[in-house]
mmCIF file of C-alpha atoms in Angstrom:
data_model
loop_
_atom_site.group_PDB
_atom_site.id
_atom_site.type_symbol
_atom_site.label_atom_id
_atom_site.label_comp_id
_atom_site.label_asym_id
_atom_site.label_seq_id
_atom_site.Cartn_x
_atom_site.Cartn_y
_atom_site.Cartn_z
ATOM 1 C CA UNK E 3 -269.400 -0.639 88.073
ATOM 2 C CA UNK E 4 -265.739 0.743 87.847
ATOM 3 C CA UNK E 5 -263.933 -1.395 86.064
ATOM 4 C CA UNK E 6 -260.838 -1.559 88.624
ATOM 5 C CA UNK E 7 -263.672 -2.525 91.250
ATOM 6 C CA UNK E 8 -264.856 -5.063 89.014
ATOM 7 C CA UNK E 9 -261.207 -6.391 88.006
ATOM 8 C CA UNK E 10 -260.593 -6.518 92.138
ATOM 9 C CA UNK E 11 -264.132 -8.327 92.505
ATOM 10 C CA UNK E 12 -263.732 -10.709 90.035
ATOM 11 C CA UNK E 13 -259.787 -11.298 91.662
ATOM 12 C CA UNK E 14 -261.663 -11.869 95.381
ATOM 13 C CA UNK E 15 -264.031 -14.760 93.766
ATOM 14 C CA UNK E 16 -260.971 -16.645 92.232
ATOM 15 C CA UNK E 17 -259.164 -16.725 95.703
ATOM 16 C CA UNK E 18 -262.001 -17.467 97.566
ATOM 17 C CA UNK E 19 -262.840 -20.623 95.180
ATOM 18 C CA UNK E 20 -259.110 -22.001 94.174
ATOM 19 C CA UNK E 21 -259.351 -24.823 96.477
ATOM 20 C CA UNK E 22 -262.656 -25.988 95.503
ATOM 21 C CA UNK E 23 -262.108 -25.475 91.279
ATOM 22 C CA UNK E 24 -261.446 -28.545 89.161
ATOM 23 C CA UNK E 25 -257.719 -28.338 87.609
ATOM 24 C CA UNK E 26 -256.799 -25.546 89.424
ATOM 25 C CA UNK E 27 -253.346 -24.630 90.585
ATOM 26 C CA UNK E 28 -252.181 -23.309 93.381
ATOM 27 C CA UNK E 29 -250.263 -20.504 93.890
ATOM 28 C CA UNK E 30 -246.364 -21.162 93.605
ATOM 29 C CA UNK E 31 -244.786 -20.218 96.925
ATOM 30 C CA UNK E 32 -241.954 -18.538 95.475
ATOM 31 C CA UNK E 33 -241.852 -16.042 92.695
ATOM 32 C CA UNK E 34 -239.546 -17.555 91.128
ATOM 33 C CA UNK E 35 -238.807 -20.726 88.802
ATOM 34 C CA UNK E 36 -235.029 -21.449 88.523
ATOM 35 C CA UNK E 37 -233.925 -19.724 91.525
ATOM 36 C CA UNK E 38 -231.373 -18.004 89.534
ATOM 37 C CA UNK E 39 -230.359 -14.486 90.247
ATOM 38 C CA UNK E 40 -227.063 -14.145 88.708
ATOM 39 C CA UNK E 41 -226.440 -11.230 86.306
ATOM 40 C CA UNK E 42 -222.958 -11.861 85.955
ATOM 41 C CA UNK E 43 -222.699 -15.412 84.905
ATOM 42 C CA UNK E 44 -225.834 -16.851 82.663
ATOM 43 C CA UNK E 45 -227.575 -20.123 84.095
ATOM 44 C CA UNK E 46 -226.583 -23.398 83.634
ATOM 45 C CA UNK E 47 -230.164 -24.705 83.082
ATOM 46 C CA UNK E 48 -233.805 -23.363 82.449
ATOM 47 C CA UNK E 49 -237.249 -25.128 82.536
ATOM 48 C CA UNK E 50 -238.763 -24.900 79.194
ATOM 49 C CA UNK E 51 -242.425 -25.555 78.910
ATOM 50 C CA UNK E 52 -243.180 -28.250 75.918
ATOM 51 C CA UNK E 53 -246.503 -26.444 74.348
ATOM 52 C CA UNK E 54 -247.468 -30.053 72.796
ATOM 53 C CA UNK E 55 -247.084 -31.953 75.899
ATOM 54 C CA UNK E 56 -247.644 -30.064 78.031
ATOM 55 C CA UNK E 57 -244.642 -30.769 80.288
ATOM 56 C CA UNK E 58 -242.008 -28.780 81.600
ATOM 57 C CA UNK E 59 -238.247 -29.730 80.429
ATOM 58 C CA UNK E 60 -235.110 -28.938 82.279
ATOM 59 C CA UNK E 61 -232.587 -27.517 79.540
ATOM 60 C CA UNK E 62 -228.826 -26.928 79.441
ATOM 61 C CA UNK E 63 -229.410 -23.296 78.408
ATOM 62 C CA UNK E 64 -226.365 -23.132 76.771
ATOM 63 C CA UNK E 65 -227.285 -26.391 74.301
ATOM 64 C CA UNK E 66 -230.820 -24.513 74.406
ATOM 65 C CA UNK E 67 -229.218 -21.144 73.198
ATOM 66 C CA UNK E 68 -227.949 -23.217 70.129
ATOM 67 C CA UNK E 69 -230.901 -25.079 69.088
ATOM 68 C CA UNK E 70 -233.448 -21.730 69.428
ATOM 69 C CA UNK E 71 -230.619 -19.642 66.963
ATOM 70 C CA UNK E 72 -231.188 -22.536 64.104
ATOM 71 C CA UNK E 73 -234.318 -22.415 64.336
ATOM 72 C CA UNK E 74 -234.847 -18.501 64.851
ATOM 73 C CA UNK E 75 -231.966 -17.381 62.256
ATOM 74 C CA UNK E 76 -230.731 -18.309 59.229
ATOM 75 C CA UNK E 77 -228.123 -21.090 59.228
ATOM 76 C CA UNK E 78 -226.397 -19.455 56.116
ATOM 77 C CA UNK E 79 -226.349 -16.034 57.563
ATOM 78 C CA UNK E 80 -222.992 -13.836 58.428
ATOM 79 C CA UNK E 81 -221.029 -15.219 61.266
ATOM 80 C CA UNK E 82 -221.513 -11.797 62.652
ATOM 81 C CA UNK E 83 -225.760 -12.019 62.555
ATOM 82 C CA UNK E 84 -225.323 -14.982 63.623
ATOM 83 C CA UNK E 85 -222.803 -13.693 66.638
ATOM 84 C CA UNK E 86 -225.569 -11.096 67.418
ATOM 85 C CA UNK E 87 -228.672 -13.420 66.877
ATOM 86 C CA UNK E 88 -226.682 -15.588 69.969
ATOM 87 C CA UNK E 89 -226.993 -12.496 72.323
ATOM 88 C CA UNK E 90 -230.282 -11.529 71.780
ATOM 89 C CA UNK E 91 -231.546 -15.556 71.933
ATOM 90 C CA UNK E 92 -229.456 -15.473 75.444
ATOM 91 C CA UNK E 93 -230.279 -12.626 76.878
ATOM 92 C CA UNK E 94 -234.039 -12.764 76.319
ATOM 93 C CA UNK E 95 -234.245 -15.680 77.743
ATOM 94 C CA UNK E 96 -231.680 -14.988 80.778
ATOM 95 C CA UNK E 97 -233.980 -11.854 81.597
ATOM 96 C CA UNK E 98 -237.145 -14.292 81.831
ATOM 97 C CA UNK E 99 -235.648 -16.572 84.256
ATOM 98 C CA UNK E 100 -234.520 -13.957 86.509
ATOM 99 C CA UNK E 101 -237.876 -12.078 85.928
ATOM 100 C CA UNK E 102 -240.671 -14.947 86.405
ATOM 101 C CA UNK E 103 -243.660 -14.287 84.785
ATOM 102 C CA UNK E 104 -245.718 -16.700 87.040
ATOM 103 C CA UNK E 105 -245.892 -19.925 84.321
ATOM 104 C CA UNK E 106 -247.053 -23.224 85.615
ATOM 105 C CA UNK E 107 -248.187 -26.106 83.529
ATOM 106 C CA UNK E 108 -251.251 -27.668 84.541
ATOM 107 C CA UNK E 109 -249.549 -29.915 87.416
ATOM 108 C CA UNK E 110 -247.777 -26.882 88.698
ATOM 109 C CA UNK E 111 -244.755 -26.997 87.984
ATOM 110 C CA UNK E 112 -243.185 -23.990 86.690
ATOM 111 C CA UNK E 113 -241.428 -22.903 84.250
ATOM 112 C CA UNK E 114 -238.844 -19.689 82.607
ATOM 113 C CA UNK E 115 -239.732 -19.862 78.682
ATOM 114 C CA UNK E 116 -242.321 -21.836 76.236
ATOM 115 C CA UNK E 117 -240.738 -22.984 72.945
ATOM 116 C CA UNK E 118 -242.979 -21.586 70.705
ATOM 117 C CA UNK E 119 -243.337 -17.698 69.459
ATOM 118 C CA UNK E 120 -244.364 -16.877 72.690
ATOM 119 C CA UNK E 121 -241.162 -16.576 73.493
ATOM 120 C CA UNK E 122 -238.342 -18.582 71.423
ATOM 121 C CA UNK E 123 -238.621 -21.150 68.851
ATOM 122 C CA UNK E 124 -237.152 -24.272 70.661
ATOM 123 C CA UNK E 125 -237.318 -28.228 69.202
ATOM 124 C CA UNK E 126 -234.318 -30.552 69.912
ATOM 125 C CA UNK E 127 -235.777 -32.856 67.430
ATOM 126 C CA UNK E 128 -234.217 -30.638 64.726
ATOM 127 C CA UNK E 129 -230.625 -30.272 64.166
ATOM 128 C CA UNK E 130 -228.592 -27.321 65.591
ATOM 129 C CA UNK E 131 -226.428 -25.985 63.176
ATOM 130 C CA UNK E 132 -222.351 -25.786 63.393
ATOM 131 C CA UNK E 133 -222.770 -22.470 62.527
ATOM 132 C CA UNK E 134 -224.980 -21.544 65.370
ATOM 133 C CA UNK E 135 -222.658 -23.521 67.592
ATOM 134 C CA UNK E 136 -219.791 -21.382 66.902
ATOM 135 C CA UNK E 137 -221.521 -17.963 67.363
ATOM 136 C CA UNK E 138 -222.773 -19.399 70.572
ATOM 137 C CA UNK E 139 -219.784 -20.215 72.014
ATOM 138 C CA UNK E 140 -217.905 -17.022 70.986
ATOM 139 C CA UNK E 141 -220.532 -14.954 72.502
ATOM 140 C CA UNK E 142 -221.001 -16.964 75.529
ATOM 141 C CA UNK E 143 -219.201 -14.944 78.130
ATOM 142 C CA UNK E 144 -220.752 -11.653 76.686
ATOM 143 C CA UNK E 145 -223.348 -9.793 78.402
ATOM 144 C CA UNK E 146 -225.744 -7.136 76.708
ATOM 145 C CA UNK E 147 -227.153 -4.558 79.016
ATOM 146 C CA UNK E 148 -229.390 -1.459 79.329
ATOM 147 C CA UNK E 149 -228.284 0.326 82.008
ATOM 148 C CA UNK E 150 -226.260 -2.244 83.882
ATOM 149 C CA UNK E 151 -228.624 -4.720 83.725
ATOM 150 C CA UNK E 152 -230.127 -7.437 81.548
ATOM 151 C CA UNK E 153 -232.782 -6.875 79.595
ATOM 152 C CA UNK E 154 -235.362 -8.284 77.408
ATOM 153 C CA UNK E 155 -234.146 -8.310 74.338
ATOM 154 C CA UNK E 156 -237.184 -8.908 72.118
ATOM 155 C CA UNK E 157 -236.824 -9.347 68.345
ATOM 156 C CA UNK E 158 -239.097 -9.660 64.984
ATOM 157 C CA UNK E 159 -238.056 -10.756 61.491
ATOM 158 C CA UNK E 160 -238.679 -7.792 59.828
ATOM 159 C CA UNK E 161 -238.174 -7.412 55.944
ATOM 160 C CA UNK E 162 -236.236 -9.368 53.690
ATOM 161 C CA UNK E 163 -233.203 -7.909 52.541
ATOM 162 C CA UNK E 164 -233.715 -4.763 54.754
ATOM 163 C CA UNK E 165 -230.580 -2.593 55.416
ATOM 164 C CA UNK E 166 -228.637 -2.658 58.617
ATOM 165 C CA UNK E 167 -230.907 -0.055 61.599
ATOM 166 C CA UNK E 168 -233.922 0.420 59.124
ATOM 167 C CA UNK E 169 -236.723 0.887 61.281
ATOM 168 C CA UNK E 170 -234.450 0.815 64.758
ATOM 169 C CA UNK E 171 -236.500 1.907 68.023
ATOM 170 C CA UNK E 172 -234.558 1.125 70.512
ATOM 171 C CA UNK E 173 -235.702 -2.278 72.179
ATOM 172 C CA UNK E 174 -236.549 -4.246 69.537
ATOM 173 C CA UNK E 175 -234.064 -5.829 66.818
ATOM 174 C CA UNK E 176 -235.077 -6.751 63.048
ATOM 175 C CA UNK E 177 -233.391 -10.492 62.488
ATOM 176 C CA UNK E 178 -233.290 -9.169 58.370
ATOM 177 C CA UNK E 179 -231.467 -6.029 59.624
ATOM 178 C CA UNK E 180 -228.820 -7.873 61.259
ATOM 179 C CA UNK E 181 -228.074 -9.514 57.974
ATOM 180 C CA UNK E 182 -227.738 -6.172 56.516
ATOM 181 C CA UNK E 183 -225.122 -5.433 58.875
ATOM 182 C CA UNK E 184 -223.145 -8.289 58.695
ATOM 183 C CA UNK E 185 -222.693 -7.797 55.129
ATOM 184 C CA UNK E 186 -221.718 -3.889 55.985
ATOM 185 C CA UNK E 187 -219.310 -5.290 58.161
ATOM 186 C CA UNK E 188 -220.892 -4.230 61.678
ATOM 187 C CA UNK E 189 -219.758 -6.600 64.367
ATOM 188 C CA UNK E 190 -222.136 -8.145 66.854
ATOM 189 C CA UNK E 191 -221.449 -5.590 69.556
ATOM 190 C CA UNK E 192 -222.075 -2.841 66.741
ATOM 191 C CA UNK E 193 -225.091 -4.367 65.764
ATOM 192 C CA UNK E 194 -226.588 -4.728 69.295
ATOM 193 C CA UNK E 195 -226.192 -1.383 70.005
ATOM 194 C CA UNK E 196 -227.206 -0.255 66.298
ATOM 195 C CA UNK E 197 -230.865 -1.779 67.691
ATOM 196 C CA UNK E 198 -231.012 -1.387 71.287
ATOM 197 C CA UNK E 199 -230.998 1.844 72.627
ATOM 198 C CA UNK E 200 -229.781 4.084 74.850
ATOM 199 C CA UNK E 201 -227.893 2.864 77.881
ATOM 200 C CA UNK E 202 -227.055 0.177 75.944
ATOM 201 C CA UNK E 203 -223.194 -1.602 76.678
ATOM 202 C CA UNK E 204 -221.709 -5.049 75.119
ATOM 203 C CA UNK E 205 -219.223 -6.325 77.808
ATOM 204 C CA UNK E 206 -216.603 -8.765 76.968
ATOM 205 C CA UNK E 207 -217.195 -8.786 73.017
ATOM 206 C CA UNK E 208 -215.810 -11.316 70.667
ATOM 207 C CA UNK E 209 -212.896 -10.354 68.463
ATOM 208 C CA UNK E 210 -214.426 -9.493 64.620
ATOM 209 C CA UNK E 211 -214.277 -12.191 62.386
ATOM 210 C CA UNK E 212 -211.626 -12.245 60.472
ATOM 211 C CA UNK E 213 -211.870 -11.754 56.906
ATOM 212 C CA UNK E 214 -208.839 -12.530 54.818
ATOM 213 C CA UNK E 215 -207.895 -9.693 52.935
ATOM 214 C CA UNK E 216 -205.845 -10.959 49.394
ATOM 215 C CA UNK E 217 -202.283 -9.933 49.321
ATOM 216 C CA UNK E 218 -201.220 -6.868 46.713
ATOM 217 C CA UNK E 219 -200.086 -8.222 43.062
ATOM 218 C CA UNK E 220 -196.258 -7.578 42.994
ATOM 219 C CA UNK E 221 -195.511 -4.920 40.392
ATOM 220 C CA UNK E 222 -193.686 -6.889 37.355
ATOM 221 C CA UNK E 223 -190.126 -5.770 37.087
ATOM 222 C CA UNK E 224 -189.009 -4.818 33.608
ATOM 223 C CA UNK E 225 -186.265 -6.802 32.900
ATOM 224 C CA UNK E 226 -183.740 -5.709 29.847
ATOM 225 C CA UNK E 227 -183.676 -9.063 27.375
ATOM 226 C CA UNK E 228 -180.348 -9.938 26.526
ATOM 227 C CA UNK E 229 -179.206 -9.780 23.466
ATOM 228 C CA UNK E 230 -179.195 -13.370 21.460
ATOM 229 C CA UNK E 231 -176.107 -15.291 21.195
ATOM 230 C CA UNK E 232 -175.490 -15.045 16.937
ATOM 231 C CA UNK E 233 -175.306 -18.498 15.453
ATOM 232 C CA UNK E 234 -172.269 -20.364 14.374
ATOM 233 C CA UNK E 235 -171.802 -20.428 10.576
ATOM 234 C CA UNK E 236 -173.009 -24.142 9.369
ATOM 235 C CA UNK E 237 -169.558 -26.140 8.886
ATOM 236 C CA UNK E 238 -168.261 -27.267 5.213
ATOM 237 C CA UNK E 239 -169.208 -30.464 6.131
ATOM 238 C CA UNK E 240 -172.172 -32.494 7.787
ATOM 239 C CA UNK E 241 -171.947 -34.915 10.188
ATOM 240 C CA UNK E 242 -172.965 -38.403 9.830
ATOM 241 C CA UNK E 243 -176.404 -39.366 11.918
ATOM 242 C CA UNK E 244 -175.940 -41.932 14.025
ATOM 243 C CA UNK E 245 -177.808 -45.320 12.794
ATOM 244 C CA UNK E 246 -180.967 -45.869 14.789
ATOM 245 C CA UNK E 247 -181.093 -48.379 17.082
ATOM 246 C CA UNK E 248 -183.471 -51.637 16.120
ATOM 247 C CA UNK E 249 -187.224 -51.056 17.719
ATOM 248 C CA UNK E 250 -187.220 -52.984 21.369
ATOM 249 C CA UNK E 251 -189.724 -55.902 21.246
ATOM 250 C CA UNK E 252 -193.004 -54.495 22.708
ATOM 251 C CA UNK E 253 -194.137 -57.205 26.016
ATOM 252 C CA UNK E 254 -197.557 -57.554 25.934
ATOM 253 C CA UNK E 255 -199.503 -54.902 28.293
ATOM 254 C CA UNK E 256 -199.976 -56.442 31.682
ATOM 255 C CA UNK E 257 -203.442 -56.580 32.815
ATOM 256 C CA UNK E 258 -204.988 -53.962 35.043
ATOM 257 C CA UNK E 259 -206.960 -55.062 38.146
ATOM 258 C CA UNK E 260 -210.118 -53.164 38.656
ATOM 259 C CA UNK E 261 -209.777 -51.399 41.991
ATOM 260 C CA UNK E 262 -212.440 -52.956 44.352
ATOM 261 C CA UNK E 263 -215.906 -50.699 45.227
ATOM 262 C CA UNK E 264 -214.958 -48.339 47.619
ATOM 263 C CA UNK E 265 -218.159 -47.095 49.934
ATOM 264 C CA UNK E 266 -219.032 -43.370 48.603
ATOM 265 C CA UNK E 267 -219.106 -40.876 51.412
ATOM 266 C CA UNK E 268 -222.584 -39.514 52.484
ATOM 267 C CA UNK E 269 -222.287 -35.969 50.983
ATOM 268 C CA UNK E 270 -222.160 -33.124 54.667
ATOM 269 C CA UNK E 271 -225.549 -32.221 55.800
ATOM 270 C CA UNK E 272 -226.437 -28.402 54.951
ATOM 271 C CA UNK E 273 -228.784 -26.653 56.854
ATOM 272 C CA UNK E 274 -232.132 -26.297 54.715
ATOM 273 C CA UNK E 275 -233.318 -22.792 54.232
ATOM 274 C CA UNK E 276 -235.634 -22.447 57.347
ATOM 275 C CA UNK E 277 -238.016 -20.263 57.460
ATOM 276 C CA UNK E 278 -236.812 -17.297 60.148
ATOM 277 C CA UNK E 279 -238.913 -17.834 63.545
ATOM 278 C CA UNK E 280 -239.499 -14.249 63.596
ATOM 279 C CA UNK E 281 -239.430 -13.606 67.518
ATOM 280 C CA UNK E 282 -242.441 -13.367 69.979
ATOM 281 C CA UNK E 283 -245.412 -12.835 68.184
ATOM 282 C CA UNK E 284 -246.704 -10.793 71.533
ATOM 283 C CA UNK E 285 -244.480 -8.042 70.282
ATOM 284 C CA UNK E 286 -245.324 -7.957 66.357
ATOM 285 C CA UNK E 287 -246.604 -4.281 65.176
ATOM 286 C CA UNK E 288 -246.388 -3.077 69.209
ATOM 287 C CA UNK E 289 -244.959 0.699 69.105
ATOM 288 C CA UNK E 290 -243.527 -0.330 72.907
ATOM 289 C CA UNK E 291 -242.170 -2.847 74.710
ATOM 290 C CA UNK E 292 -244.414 -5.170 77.435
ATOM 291 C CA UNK E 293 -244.382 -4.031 81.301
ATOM 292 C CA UNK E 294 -241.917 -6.304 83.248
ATOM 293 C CA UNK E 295 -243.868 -8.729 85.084
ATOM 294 C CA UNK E 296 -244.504 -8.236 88.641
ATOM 295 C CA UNK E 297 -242.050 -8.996 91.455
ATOM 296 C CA UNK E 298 -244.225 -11.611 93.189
ATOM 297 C CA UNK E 299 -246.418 -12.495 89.640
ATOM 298 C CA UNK E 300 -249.867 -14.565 90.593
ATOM 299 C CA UNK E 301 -249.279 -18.640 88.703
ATOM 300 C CA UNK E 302 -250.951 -18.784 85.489
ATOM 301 C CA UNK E 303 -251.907 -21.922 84.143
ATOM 302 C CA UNK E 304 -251.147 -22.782 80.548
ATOM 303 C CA UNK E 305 -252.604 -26.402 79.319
ATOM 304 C CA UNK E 306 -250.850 -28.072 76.446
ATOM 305 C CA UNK E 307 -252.076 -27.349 72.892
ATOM 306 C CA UNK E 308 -253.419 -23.706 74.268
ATOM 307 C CA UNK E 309 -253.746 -20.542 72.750
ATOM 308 C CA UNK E 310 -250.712 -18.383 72.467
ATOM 309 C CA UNK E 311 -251.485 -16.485 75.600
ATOM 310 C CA UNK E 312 -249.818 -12.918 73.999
ATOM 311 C CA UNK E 313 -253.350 -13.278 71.669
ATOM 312 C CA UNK E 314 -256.098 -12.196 74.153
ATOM 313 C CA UNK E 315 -259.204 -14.199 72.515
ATOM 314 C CA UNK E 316 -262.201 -13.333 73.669
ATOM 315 C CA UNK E 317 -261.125 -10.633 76.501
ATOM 316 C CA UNK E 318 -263.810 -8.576 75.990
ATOM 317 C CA UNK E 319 -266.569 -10.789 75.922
ATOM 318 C CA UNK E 320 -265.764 -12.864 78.879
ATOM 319 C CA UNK E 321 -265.126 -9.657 81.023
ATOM 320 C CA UNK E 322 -268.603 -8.462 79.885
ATOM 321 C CA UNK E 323 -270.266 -12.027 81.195
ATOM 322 C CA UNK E 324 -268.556 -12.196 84.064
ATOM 323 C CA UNK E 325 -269.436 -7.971 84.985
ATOM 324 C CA UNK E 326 -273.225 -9.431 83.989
ATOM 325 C CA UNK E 327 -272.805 -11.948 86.390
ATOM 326 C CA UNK E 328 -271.568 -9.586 89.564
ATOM 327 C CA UNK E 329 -273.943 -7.311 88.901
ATOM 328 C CA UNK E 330 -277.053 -10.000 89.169
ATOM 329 C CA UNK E 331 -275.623 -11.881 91.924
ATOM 330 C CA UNK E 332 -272.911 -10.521 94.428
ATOM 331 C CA UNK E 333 -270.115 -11.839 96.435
ATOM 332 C CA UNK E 334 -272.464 -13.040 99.090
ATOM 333 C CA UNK E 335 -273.698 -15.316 96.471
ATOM 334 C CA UNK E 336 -270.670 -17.290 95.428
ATOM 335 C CA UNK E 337 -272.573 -20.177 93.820
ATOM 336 C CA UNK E 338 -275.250 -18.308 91.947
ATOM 337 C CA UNK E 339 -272.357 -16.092 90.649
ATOM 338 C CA UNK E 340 -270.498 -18.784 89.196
ATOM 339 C CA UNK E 341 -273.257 -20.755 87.941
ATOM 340 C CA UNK E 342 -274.041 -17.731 85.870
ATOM 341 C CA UNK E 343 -270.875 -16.568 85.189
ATOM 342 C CA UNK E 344 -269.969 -19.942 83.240
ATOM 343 C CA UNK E 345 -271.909 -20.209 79.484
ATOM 344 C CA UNK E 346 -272.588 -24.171 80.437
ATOM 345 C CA UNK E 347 -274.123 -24.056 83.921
ATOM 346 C CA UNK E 348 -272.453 -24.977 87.209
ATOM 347 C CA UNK E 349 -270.674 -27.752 85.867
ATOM 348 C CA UNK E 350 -268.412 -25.956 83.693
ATOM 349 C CA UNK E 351 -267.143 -23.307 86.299
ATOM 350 C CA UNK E 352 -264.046 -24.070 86.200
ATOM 351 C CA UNK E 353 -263.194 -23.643 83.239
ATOM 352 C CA UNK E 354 -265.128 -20.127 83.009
ATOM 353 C CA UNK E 355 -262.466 -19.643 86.020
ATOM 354 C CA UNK E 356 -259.902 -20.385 83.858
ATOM 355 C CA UNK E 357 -261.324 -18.067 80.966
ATOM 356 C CA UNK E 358 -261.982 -15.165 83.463
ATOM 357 C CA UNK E 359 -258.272 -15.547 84.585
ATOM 358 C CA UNK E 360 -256.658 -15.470 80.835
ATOM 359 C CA UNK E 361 -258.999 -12.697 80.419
ATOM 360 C CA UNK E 362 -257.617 -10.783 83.667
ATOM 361 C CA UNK E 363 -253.896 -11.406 82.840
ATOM 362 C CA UNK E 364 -254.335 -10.110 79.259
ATOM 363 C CA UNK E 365 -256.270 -7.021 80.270
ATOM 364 C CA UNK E 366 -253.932 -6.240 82.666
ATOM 365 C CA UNK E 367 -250.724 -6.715 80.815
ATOM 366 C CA UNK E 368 -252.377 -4.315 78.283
ATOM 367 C CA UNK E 369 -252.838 -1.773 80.640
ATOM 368 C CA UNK E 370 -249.593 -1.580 82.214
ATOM 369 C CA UNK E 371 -250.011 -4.828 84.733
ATOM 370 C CA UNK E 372 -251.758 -4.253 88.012
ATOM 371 C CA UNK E 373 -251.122 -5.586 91.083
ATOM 372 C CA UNK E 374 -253.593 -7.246 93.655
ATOM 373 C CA UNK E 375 -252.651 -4.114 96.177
ATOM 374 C CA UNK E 376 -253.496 -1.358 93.068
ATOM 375 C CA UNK E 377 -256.675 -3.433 92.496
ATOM 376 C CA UNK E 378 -258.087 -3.133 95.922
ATOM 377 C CA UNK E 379 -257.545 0.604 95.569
#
């Protein structure tokens, strides 16, 4: 069987049995999450699904822009990394929300970003840094886009100590590398650019940071010495030293009070050396960037504690069972299908539904996405 037919098949059965599966979903009625649309200004909030939990937090982005730079960048790092680090945090995550990839948690309710290496590394139970603070907030009102639009600006650590554009191809950026260039002395703007390419324009950039630069040493003046003043011949006669005066009686010392304890200061938290969060791992070794996601994308469920859904585990091998299972028993036959589509009998259809589905998304995201209107082609 073609394997479009069989992706189109296999698309028909899910439909036809969403109502009557255990845990399923149903289809959001809008294809989108925040309902934010905006180009121009960046959203006030985002939903950010809690992979442990499984629920789906409502985040000031900005505060969430912050918290994903400490823990995807180093704290330590050049305000200028740091500057550029902000951007690409931001504007990945400002392209999801206006570009909903169809994530619901398992009660439905949807959500822009998880806050693992799926997408961004977020935890508000860790600290953000001052230092991310700052190159948040001079960077908020700056937009990076391709074309005239925002884009997904994905990024990877890359190699320790790597110099500023090693290894540059155009829509991906090296966290190591932007190190490098703070240290050349690349601004943010220059180092967004440096990695994402072409069509690429910073809007509304922050001023450089400024480094003081130490004044010139004054050239020492030679001045001429003056001669010395000769000295007076000694005089015939010496005069008599005045008697000294009879030693002072010597009071006793008075005694010193010892100051009283004085509470010593809790020494200024430094950020520990985190570990970089290196980015989505979806994108790790990929020679191009993902498809965008559809315009109207079909919900897919992701339960808490899941696999990272950028792995596709087991794709082959549940596509094979599931072809096995069309071929023995067609459409006609809903219930015989299913019963031998799922490895545990009827009773565990639904979550052979659910298998058939991750299977399904990750095929089709590898081969360019396909929509239910190519499929029935």
């Amino acid at each position: 069987m073609p394997r479009r037919t069989l992706v189109a098949a296999a698309l028909a059965v899910l439909t036809a049995l969403a109502g009557g599966l255990p845990g399923w979903v149903a289809p959001a009625a809008a294809a989108s999450c925040s309902s934010w649309t905006s180009e121009t200004d960046p959203p006030p909030t985002i939903h950010v699904f809690r992979h442990a939990t499984g629920a789906v937090d409502t985040v000031d982005f900005r505060a969430y822009t912050a918290n994903v730079l400490s823990r995807e960048w180093i704290g330590s790092w050049t305000a200028e990394s740091l500057r550029s680090g902000a951007l690409a945090v931001k504007s990945y995550a400002w392209y999801q929300v206006l570009h909903w990839r169809g994530g619901v948690n398992p009660d439905g309710t949807c959500f822009d970003l998880r806050d693992d290496t799926y997408d961004q590394v977020y935890d508000p139970s860790k600290a953000t840094w001052a230092s991310a603070v700052a190159a948040v907030e001079a960077t908020w009102v700056t937009r990076v886009l391709k074309n005239g639009a925002i884009f997904p600006t994905y990024y990877n650590a890359g190699t320790t100590n790597e110099p500023c554009g090693a290894n540059a191809n155009g829509w991906k950026l090296w966290q190591w590398g932007t190190q490098g260039c703070g240290l050349a002395g690349r601004t943010a703007a220059q180092i967004m650019v440096t990695y994402y390419y072409p069509g690429v324009t910073v809007t509304d950039a922050p001023a450089p940071v400024a480094t003081a630069t130490p004044a010139p040493t004054a050239t020492p003046t030679l001045t001429p010495t003056a001669s010395p003043t000769p000295t007076a011949a000694p005089s015939a006669f010496s005069a008599t030293p005045a008697p000294t005066a009879a030693p002072t009686a010597t009071l006793p010392p008075t005694p010193t009070v010892a100051p009283s304890p004085t509470a010593t200061p809790a020494p200024t938290a430094t950020p520990p050396p985190e570990a970089l969060g290196g980015g989505q791992t979806g994108v790790e070794g990929a020679v191009a960037p993902p498809p965008p996601p559809p315009a109207h994308p079909s919900p897919v469920v992701v339960k808490p504690g899941g696999h990272d859904p950028t792995v596709p585990i087991g794709v082959k091998g549940a596509l094979e069972v599931w072809a096995h299972a069309w071929q023995d028993h067609p459409a006609t036959d809903v219930a015989a299908f299913v019963t031998a589509a799922a490895p545990s009998g009827a009773g565990a259809w639904g979550p052979a539904a659910e298998r058939l589905l991750d299977a399904l998304v990750a095929w089709l995201v590898a081969n360019g996405g396909l929509s239910l209107g190519q499929a029935g082609g």
